[in-house]
Amino acid sequence: MKKTVNKSTWIGLACAAALLVLVIVLENVLDPNKNIMVFAALKKGAVYALVAVSMNLLNGFTGLFSLGQAGFMLLGAYTYAILTIPVSQRDAVYYIYNGSAINFSLPELFGGGAVGLVLGVVIALILGGCVAAVVAWLIGLPVLRLKSDYLAIATLGFGEIIRAVFQWDKLGPVTNGANALKNFPTFSSFNIQNGAGETVLRLSTFTAFLLAGICIAIIVLLINSTYGRAFKAIRDDEVAAEAMGINLSKHKRLAFVISSFFAGVGGGMFAMFANQAQAKTFTTAMTYEILLIVVIGGIGSVSGSCIAAFLYVAASEWWLRFLDAETFIGGVKVPLLRNGFRMVVFSVVIMIVVLFFRRGIMGDKELPDLLRRHRKEGAK
């Protein structure tokens, strides 16, 4: 058994390394100006994959139905942005509220340059996750006593409340009110340039994949640990889990806090992708998108959440975009093709997928499980 686990681990690491190399090659071979949607879909897919896996940890592996993911993403995004905006840019960003209440920038505290950028961004993302985790612990004290739909409604309400609070004018010197935060390091900041300012090596998509991959790997390790087995036991039968000595309230709160931490990190990464952080972006619709990805991929499958995230983003943002453009063939206008028709077709596609794949693409299986089953069937 140990040899099998070790073999699967090495295969997974090898596949992850190959994927990162492939991303670097594609990003530096393809013209970014002609393939904007390709790389935008890849970066957003990586961010959504992390957030979907964090939601799956709670909904799929622990059995807690939470809809507060967008709220925790908002906390992570704002924490990241506030801590990384250069001091020289703060007056330009906080133009309405006569300056910023935060007078430092983490990348500059670490000396600037490449080292300061990496350390500042990583620590800001971690702190964004920590802020989300602390808030999750506080609201989890009363909220986690609820079950099923009541828990979902409570966490959904939290997301709406936190979005309104961050747009409050009184917090303007910190959050810039309802205005967007900008000018902080993004994924493109990790591109390597020469002395003339020309980009010689593009690493923006690679950075998104690397950060998301590390976080997802940590979640996978957690799921395969004793804590992960306790989460699954709670999901399957709370009475039996408690009879085996599992502290239900402790483990539920732990799962909620960990899920929120990685949602906060995902929020910071989303800000890096969008080049801004603004409260109105993190709406209930975003939570529903993440939940839909989890359902399509398979509740209880990390691989499914990752695959579904990229498929969802590619279909909604890239593959079906031509449906929004008016098209003429031989001078005759093609009916229905107009702005907004893309989402109609996408909704129909989602309905078909849900109807015919009721357990999602992967069900509760992972890619290594399918590969092992395929090898066994081939051996027979």
mmCIF file of N, CA, C and O in Angstrom, residues 179-257:
data_model
loop_
_atom_site.group_PDB
_atom_site.id
_atom_site.type_symbol
_atom_site.label_atom_id
_atom_site.label_comp_id
_atom_site.label_asym_id
_atom_site.label_seq_id
_atom_site.Cartn_x
_atom_site.Cartn_y
_atom_site.Cartn_z
ATOM 1 N N ASN A 179 -14.919 52.351 -4.411
ATOM 2 C CA ASN A 179 -13.996 52.474 -5.537
ATOM 3 C C ASN A 179 -13.016 51.305 -5.551
ATOM 4 O O ASN A 179 -12.719 50.693 -4.521
ATOM 5 N N ALA A 180 -12.493 51.026 -6.714
ATOM 6 C CA ALA A 180 -11.588 49.893 -6.870
ATOM 7 C C ALA A 180 -10.196 50.222 -6.348
ATOM 8 O O ALA A 180 -9.727 51.361 -6.437
ATOM 9 N N LEU A 181 -9.525 49.215 -5.796
ATOM 10 C CA LEU A 181 -8.110 49.312 -5.452
ATOM 11 C C LEU A 181 -7.302 48.822 -6.649
ATOM 12 O O LEU A 181 -7.604 47.776 -7.225
ATOM 13 N N LYS A 182 -6.265 49.590 -7.020
ATOM 14 C CA LYS A 182 -5.463 49.236 -8.186
ATOM 15 C C LYS A 182 -3.989 49.454 -7.888
ATOM 16 O O LYS A 182 -3.611 49.774 -6.763
ATOM 17 N N ASN A 183 -3.171 49.241 -8.918
ATOM 18 C CA ASN A 183 -1.733 49.532 -8.891
ATOM 19 C C ASN A 183 -0.918 48.583 -8.007
ATOM 20 O O ASN A 183 0.231 48.875 -7.685
ATOM 21 N N PHE A 184 -1.488 47.460 -7.592
ATOM 22 C CA PHE A 184 -0.729 46.481 -6.819
ATOM 23 C C PHE A 184 -0.130 45.430 -7.772
ATOM 24 O O PHE A 184 -0.529 45.350 -8.946
ATOM 25 N N PRO A 185 0.821 44.615 -7.296
ATOM 26 C CA PRO A 185 1.413 43.591 -8.164
ATOM 27 C C PRO A 185 0.371 42.588 -8.663
ATOM 28 O O PRO A 185 -0.489 42.136 -7.901
ATOM 29 N N THR A 186 0.431 42.260 -9.934
ATOM 30 C CA THR A 186 -0.465 41.288 -10.543
ATOM 31 C C THR A 186 0.355 40.125 -11.080
ATOM 32 O O THR A 186 1.573 40.076 -10.914
ATOM 33 N N PHE A 187 -0.293 39.185 -11.735
ATOM 34 C CA PHE A 187 0.439 38.062 -12.319
ATOM 35 C C PHE A 187 1.463 38.549 -13.346
ATOM 36 O O PHE A 187 2.557 37.985 -13.464
ATOM 37 N N SER A 188 1.124 39.612 -14.076
ATOM 38 C CA SER A 188 2.038 40.136 -15.098
ATOM 39 C C SER A 188 3.297 40.742 -14.480
ATOM 40 O O SER A 188 4.309 40.902 -15.173
ATOM 41 N N SER A 189 3.259 41.075 -13.198
ATOM 42 C CA SER A 189 4.436 41.647 -12.539
ATOM 43 C C SER A 189 5.580 40.652 -12.447
ATOM 44 O O SER A 189 6.731 41.045 -12.207
ATOM 45 N N PHE A 190 5.279 39.359 -12.640
ATOM 46 C CA PHE A 190 6.306 38.329 -12.533
ATOM 47 C C PHE A 190 6.975 38.034 -13.870
ATOM 48 O O PHE A 190 7.854 37.178 -13.935
ATOM 49 N N ASN A 191 6.558 38.727 -14.934
ATOM 50 C CA ASN A 191 7.266 38.601 -16.208
ATOM 51 C C ASN A 191 8.664 39.200 -16.076
ATOM 52 O O ASN A 191 8.839 40.250 -15.447
ATOM 53 N N ILE A 192 9.650 38.553 -16.663
ATOM 54 C CA ILE A 192 11.038 39.015 -16.569
ATOM 55 C C ILE A 192 11.347 39.927 -17.744
ATOM 56 O O ILE A 192 11.099 39.578 -18.904
ATOM 57 N N GLN A 193 11.883 41.109 -17.427
ATOM 58 C CA GLN A 193 12.197 42.096 -18.446
ATOM 59 C C GLN A 193 13.693 42.386 -18.471
ATOM 60 O O GLN A 193 14.397 42.196 -17.473
ATOM 61 N N ASN A 194 14.164 42.869 -19.639
ATOM 62 C CA ASN A 194 15.567 43.272 -19.746
ATOM 63 C C ASN A 194 15.717 44.740 -19.374
ATOM 64 O O ASN A 194 14.755 45.384 -18.941
ATOM 65 N N GLY A 195 16.917 45.276 -19.540
ATOM 66 C CA GLY A 195 17.177 46.658 -19.156
ATOM 67 C C GLY A 195 16.363 47.671 -19.933
ATOM 68 O O GLY A 195 16.103 48.773 -19.445
ATOM 69 N N ALA A 196 15.953 47.305 -21.147
ATOM 70 C CA ALA A 196 15.173 48.216 -21.991
ATOM 71 C C ALA A 196 13.682 48.159 -21.692
ATOM 72 O O ALA A 196 12.897 48.852 -22.347
ATOM 73 N N GLY A 197 13.299 47.316 -20.740
ATOM 74 C CA GLY A 197 11.885 47.197 -20.401
ATOM 75 C C GLY A 197 11.117 46.233 -21.269
ATOM 76 O O GLY A 197 9.885 46.167 -21.194
ATOM 77 N N GLU A 198 11.828 45.450 -22.095
ATOM 78 C CA GLU A 198 11.167 44.466 -22.953
ATOM 79 C C GLU A 198 11.048 43.136 -22.212
ATOM 80 O O GLU A 198 11.979 42.696 -21.528
ATOM 81 N N THR A 199 9.902 42.491 -22.358
ATOM 82 C CA THR A 199 9.675 41.209 -21.694
ATOM 83 C C THR A 199 10.445 40.107 -22.414
ATOM 84 O O THR A 199 10.258 39.884 -23.611
ATOM 85 N N VAL A 200 11.316 39.421 -21.681
ATOM 86 C CA VAL A 200 12.118 38.346 -22.274
ATOM 87 C C VAL A 200 11.616 36.960 -21.852
ATOM 88 O O VAL A 200 11.922 35.960 -22.491
ATOM 89 N N LEU A 201 10.874 36.904 -20.757
ATOM 90 C CA LEU A 201 10.317 35.629 -20.296
ATOM 91 C C LEU A 201 8.993 35.892 -19.584
ATOM 92 O O LEU A 201 8.962 36.584 -18.563
ATOM 93 N N ARG A 202 7.919 35.358 -20.136
ATOM 94 C CA ARG A 202 6.588 35.569 -19.550
ATOM 95 C C ARG A 202 6.307 34.470 -18.530
ATOM 96 O O ARG A 202 6.388 33.281 -18.851
ATOM 97 N N LEU A 203 5.940 34.890 -17.324
ATOM 98 C CA LEU A 203 5.680 33.936 -16.237
ATOM 99 C C LEU A 203 4.343 34.201 -15.542
ATOM 100 O O LEU A 203 4.108 33.683 -14.458
ATOM 101 N N SER A 204 3.490 35.017 -16.148
ATOM 102 C CA SER A 204 2.243 35.383 -15.470
ATOM 103 C C SER A 204 1.316 34.178 -15.300
ATOM 104 O O SER A 204 0.791 33.933 -14.206
ATOM 105 N N THR A 205 1.105 33.417 -16.374
ATOM 106 C CA THR A 205 0.245 32.231 -16.283
ATOM 107 C C THR A 205 0.896 31.156 -15.413
ATOM 108 O O THR A 205 0.224 30.480 -14.629
ATOM 109 N N PHE A 206 2.210 31.009 -15.545
ATOM 110 C CA PHE A 206 2.955 30.052 -14.722
ATOM 111 C C PHE A 206 2.780 30.379 -13.237
ATOM 112 O O PHE A 206 2.596 29.476 -12.407
ATOM 113 N N THR A 207 2.841 31.669 -12.882
ATOM 114 C CA THR A 207 2.686 32.076 -11.485
ATOM 115 C C THR A 207 1.318 31.684 -10.944
ATOM 116 O O THR A 207 1.195 31.187 -9.820
ATOM 117 N N ALA A 208 0.275 31.914 -11.755
ATOM 118 C CA ALA A 208 -1.079 31.542 -11.325
ATOM 119 C C ALA A 208 -1.182 30.042 -11.093
ATOM 120 O O ALA A 208 -1.743 29.587 -10.086
ATOM 121 N N PHE A 209 -0.626 29.251 -12.012
ATOM 122 C CA PHE A 209 -0.677 27.789 -11.877
ATOM 123 C C PHE A 209 0.150 27.328 -10.690
ATOM 124 O O PHE A 209 -0.263 26.416 -9.959
ATOM 125 N N LEU A 210 1.307 27.930 -10.480
ATOM 126 C CA LEU A 210 2.180 27.512 -9.381
ATOM 127 C C LEU A 210 1.519 27.778 -8.029
ATOM 128 O O LEU A 210 1.479 26.894 -7.160
ATOM 129 N N LEU A 211 0.982 28.980 -7.838
ATOM 130 C CA LEU A 211 0.342 29.316 -6.568
ATOM 131 C C LEU A 211 -0.873 28.431 -6.305
ATOM 132 O O LEU A 211 -1.045 27.889 -5.201
ATOM 133 N N ALA A 212 -1.720 28.273 -7.335
ATOM 134 C CA ALA A 212 -2.911 27.425 -7.172
ATOM 135 C C ALA A 212 -2.508 25.974 -6.927
ATOM 136 O O ALA A 212 -3.108 25.285 -6.081
ATOM 137 N N GLY A 213 -1.491 25.501 -7.641
ATOM 138 C CA GLY A 213 -1.057 24.111 -7.496
ATOM 139 C C GLY A 213 -0.537 23.808 -6.104
ATOM 140 O O GLY A 213 -0.841 22.753 -5.528
ATOM 141 N N ILE A 214 0.243 24.725 -5.536
ATOM 142 C CA ILE A 214 0.776 24.517 -4.187
ATOM 143 C C ILE A 214 -0.360 24.449 -3.169
ATOM 144 O O ILE A 214 -0.387 23.575 -2.294
ATOM 145 N N CYS A 215 -1.309 25.370 -3.288
ATOM 146 C CA CYS A 215 -2.436 25.394 -2.346
ATOM 147 C C CYS A 215 -3.294 24.137 -2.467
ATOM 148 O O CYS A 215 -3.699 23.548 -1.454
ATOM 149 N N ILE A 216 -3.570 23.707 -3.699
ATOM 150 C CA ILE A 216 -4.383 22.504 -3.903
ATOM 151 C C ILE A 216 -3.652 21.277 -3.380
ATOM 152 O O ILE A 216 -4.268 20.376 -2.790
ATOM 153 N N ALA A 217 -2.316 21.233 -3.560
ATOM 154 C CA ALA A 217 -1.533 20.106 -3.041
ATOM 155 C C ALA A 217 -1.630 20.040 -1.514
ATOM 156 O O ALA A 217 -1.736 18.946 -0.933
ATOM 157 N N ILE A 218 -1.607 21.182 -0.851
ATOM 158 C CA ILE A 218 -1.742 21.214 0.612
ATOM 159 C C ILE A 218 -3.117 20.693 1.028
ATOM 160 O O ILE A 218 -3.244 19.931 1.999
ATOM 161 N N ILE A 219 -4.153 21.090 0.295
ATOM 162 C CA ILE A 219 -5.505 20.613 0.612
ATOM 163 C C ILE A 219 -5.590 19.106 0.422
ATOM 164 O O ILE A 219 -6.215 18.399 1.237
ATOM 165 N N VAL A 220 -4.973 18.588 -0.628
ATOM 166 C CA VAL A 220 -4.977 17.134 -0.874
ATOM 167 C C VAL A 220 -4.282 16.398 0.259
ATOM 168 O O VAL A 220 -4.763 15.353 0.732
ATOM 169 N N LEU A 221 -3.149 16.937 0.715
ATOM 170 C CA LEU A 221 -2.449 16.316 1.848
ATOM 171 C C LEU A 221 -3.330 16.315 3.092
ATOM 172 O O LEU A 221 -3.350 15.335 3.859
ATOM 173 N N LEU A 222 -4.063 17.405 3.297
ATOM 174 C CA LEU A 222 -4.968 17.486 4.446
ATOM 175 C C LEU A 222 -6.082 16.456 4.338
ATOM 176 O O LEU A 222 -6.412 15.776 5.321
ATOM 177 N N ILE A 223 -6.650 16.309 3.152
ATOM 178 C CA ILE A 223 -7.745 15.351 2.946
ATOM 179 C C ILE A 223 -7.278 13.925 3.219
ATOM 180 O O ILE A 223 -8.030 13.094 3.750
ATOM 181 N N ASN A 224 -6.027 13.630 2.886
ATOM 182 C CA ASN A 224 -5.486 12.281 3.081
ATOM 183 C C ASN A 224 -4.903 12.066 4.477
ATOM 184 O O ASN A 224 -4.355 10.995 4.754
ATOM 185 N N SER A 225 -5.002 13.069 5.342
ATOM 186 C CA SER A 225 -4.491 12.947 6.707
ATOM 187 C C SER A 225 -5.586 12.451 7.642
ATOM 188 O O SER A 225 -6.715 12.192 7.226
ATOM 189 N N THR A 226 -5.252 12.321 8.912
ATOM 190 C CA THR A 226 -6.248 11.893 9.899
ATOM 191 C C THR A 226 -7.377 12.916 10.016
ATOM 192 O O THR A 226 -8.524 12.542 10.255
ATOM 193 N N TYR A 227 -7.044 14.194 9.835
ATOM 194 C CA TYR A 227 -8.092 15.219 9.875
ATOM 195 C C TYR A 227 -9.058 15.034 8.710
ATOM 196 O O TYR A 227 -10.276 15.177 8.869
ATOM 197 N N GLY A 228 -8.507 14.730 7.534
ATOM 198 C CA GLY A 228 -9.365 14.495 6.384
ATOM 199 C C GLY A 228 -10.285 13.306 6.586
ATOM 200 O O GLY A 228 -11.469 13.344 6.196
ATOM 201 N N ARG A 229 -9.778 12.254 7.190
ATOM 202 C CA ARG A 229 -10.617 11.085 7.467
ATOM 203 C C ARG A 229 -11.708 11.427 8.478
ATOM 204 O O ARG A 229 -12.834 10.919 8.393
ATOM 205 N N ALA A 230 -11.384 12.314 9.419
ATOM 206 C CA ALA A 230 -12.405 12.757 10.382
ATOM 207 C C ALA A 230 -13.480 13.583 9.685
ATOM 208 O O ALA A 230 -14.681 13.432 9.971
ATOM 209 N N PHE A 231 -13.067 14.428 8.749
ATOM 210 C CA PHE A 231 -14.042 15.211 7.980
ATOM 211 C C PHE A 231 -14.994 14.292 7.226
ATOM 212 O O PHE A 231 -16.215 14.502 7.215
ATOM 213 N N LYS A 232 -14.443 13.263 6.579
ATOM 214 C CA LYS A 232 -15.276 12.339 5.803
ATOM 215 C C LYS A 232 -16.223 11.555 6.709
ATOM 216 O O LYS A 232 -17.361 11.269 6.333
ATOM 217 N N ALA A 233 -15.744 11.216 7.898
ATOM 218 C CA ALA A 233 -16.601 10.487 8.838
ATOM 219 C C ALA A 233 -17.784 11.350 9.266
ATOM 220 O O ALA A 233 -18.914 10.870 9.372
ATOM 221 N N ILE A 234 -17.538 12.648 9.490
ATOM 222 C CA ILE A 234 -18.621 13.567 9.841
ATOM 223 C C ILE A 234 -19.609 13.674 8.691
ATOM 224 O O ILE A 234 -20.831 13.703 8.896
ATOM 225 N N ARG A 235 -19.093 13.726 7.475
ATOM 226 C CA ARG A 235 -19.970 13.806 6.302
ATOM 227 C C ARG A 235 -20.855 12.577 6.185
ATOM 228 O O ARG A 235 -22.056 12.686 5.901
ATOM 229 N N ASP A 236 -20.283 11.413 6.407
ATOM 230 C CA ASP A 236 -21.030 10.169 6.208
ATOM 231 C C ASP A 236 -22.069 9.932 7.297
ATOM 232 O O ASP A 236 -23.196 9.529 7.017
ATOM 233 N N ASP A 237 -21.690 10.176 8.559
ATOM 234 C CA ASP A 237 -22.626 9.928 9.665
ATOM 235 C C ASP A 237 -22.102 10.614 10.916
ATOM 236 O O ASP A 237 -21.127 10.166 11.531
ATOM 237 N N GLU A 238 -22.752 11.714 11.298
ATOM 238 C CA GLU A 238 -22.285 12.476 12.453
ATOM 239 C C GLU A 238 -22.397 11.681 13.749
ATOM 240 O O GLU A 238 -21.515 11.756 14.612
ATOM 241 N N VAL A 239 -23.457 10.908 13.892
ATOM 242 C CA VAL A 239 -23.647 10.129 15.119
ATOM 243 C C VAL A 239 -22.553 9.093 15.275
ATOM 244 O O VAL A 239 -21.949 8.935 16.350
ATOM 245 N N ALA A 240 -22.259 8.382 14.175
ATOM 246 C CA ALA A 240 -21.195 7.368 14.223
ATOM 247 C C ALA A 240 -19.838 8.020 14.448
ATOM 248 O O ALA A 240 -19.000 7.479 15.185
ATOM 249 N N ALA A 241 -19.601 9.177 13.819
ATOM 250 C CA ALA A 241 -18.325 9.871 13.993
ATOM 251 C C ALA A 241 -18.123 10.288 15.444
ATOM 252 O O ALA A 241 -17.039 10.122 16.008
ATOM 253 N N GLU A 242 -19.185 10.808 16.067
ATOM 254 C CA GLU A 242 -19.083 11.212 17.468
ATOM 255 C C GLU A 242 -18.889 10.009 18.377
ATOM 256 O O GLU A 242 -18.152 10.083 19.365
ATOM 257 N N ALA A 243 -19.499 8.882 18.024
ATOM 258 C CA ALA A 243 -19.338 7.658 18.813
ATOM 259 C C ALA A 243 -17.896 7.145 18.750
ATOM 260 O O ALA A 243 -17.418 6.511 19.683
ATOM 261 N N MET A 244 -17.196 7.450 17.636
ATOM 262 C CA MET A 244 -15.798 7.038 17.491
ATOM 263 C C MET A 244 -14.827 7.998 18.179
ATOM 264 O O MET A 244 -13.617 7.808 18.116
ATOM 265 N N GLY A 245 -15.383 9.054 18.808
ATOM 266 C CA GLY A 245 -14.531 9.969 19.552
ATOM 267 C C GLY A 245 -14.148 11.227 18.809
ATOM 268 O O GLY A 245 -13.284 11.985 19.269
ATOM 269 N N ILE A 246 -14.757 11.483 17.666
ATOM 270 C CA ILE A 246 -14.465 12.690 16.892
ATOM 271 C C ILE A 246 -15.245 13.859 17.475
ATOM 272 O O ILE A 246 -16.460 13.782 17.643
ATOM 273 N N ASN A 247 -14.545 14.938 17.782
ATOM 274 C CA ASN A 247 -15.174 16.149 18.301
ATOM 275 C C ASN A 247 -15.824 16.884 17.127
ATOM 276 O O ASN A 247 -15.142 17.518 16.313
ATOM 277 N N LEU A 248 -17.141 16.824 17.030
ATOM 278 C CA LEU A 248 -17.840 17.366 15.870
ATOM 279 C C LEU A 248 -17.640 18.871 15.719
ATOM 280 O O LEU A 248 -17.299 19.352 14.628
ATOM 281 N N SER A 249 -17.866 19.629 16.778
ATOM 282 C CA SER A 249 -17.768 21.091 16.682
ATOM 283 C C SER A 249 -16.350 21.529 16.335
ATOM 284 O O SER A 249 -16.153 22.436 15.521
ATOM 285 N N LYS A 250 -15.352 20.866 16.913
ATOM 286 C CA LYS A 250 -13.959 21.215 16.642
ATOM 287 C C LYS A 250 -13.603 20.970 15.185
ATOM 288 O O LYS A 250 -13.013 21.830 14.514
ATOM 289 N N HIS A 251 -13.955 19.808 14.662
ATOM 290 C CA HIS A 251 -13.576 19.462 13.293
ATOM 291 C C HIS A 251 -14.396 20.242 12.264
ATOM 292 O O HIS A 251 -13.890 20.587 11.191
ATOM 293 N N LYS A 252 -15.655 20.525 12.554
ATOM 294 C CA LYS A 252 -16.447 21.359 11.645
ATOM 295 C C LYS A 252 -15.852 22.761 11.559
ATOM 296 O O LYS A 252 -15.722 23.331 10.472
ATOM 297 N N ARG A 253 -15.488 23.309 12.723
ATOM 298 C CA ARG A 253 -14.898 24.646 12.735
ATOM 299 C C ARG A 253 -13.552 24.642 12.022
ATOM 300 O O ARG A 253 -13.220 25.581 11.295
ATOM 301 N N LEU A 254 -12.787 23.575 12.203
ATOM 302 C CA LEU A 254 -11.486 23.469 11.550
ATOM 303 C C LEU A 254 -11.639 23.427 10.034
ATOM 304 O O LEU A 254 -10.925 24.125 9.305
ATOM 305 N N ALA A 255 -12.583 22.628 9.554
ATOM 306 C CA ALA A 255 -12.826 22.545 8.115
ATOM 307 C C ALA A 255 -13.287 23.893 7.564
ATOM 308 O O ALA A 255 -12.864 24.321 6.483
ATOM 309 N N PHE A 256 -14.148 24.581 8.309
ATOM 310 C CA PHE A 256 -14.671 25.874 7.885
ATOM 311 C C PHE A 256 -13.550 26.902 7.806
ATOM 312 O O PHE A 256 -13.462 27.678 6.835
ATOM 313 N N VAL A 257 -12.671 26.914 8.791
ATOM 314 C CA VAL A 257 -11.565 27.875 8.834
ATOM 315 C C VAL A 257 -10.562 27.595 7.714
ATOM 316 O O VAL A 257 -10.104 28.524 7.027
#
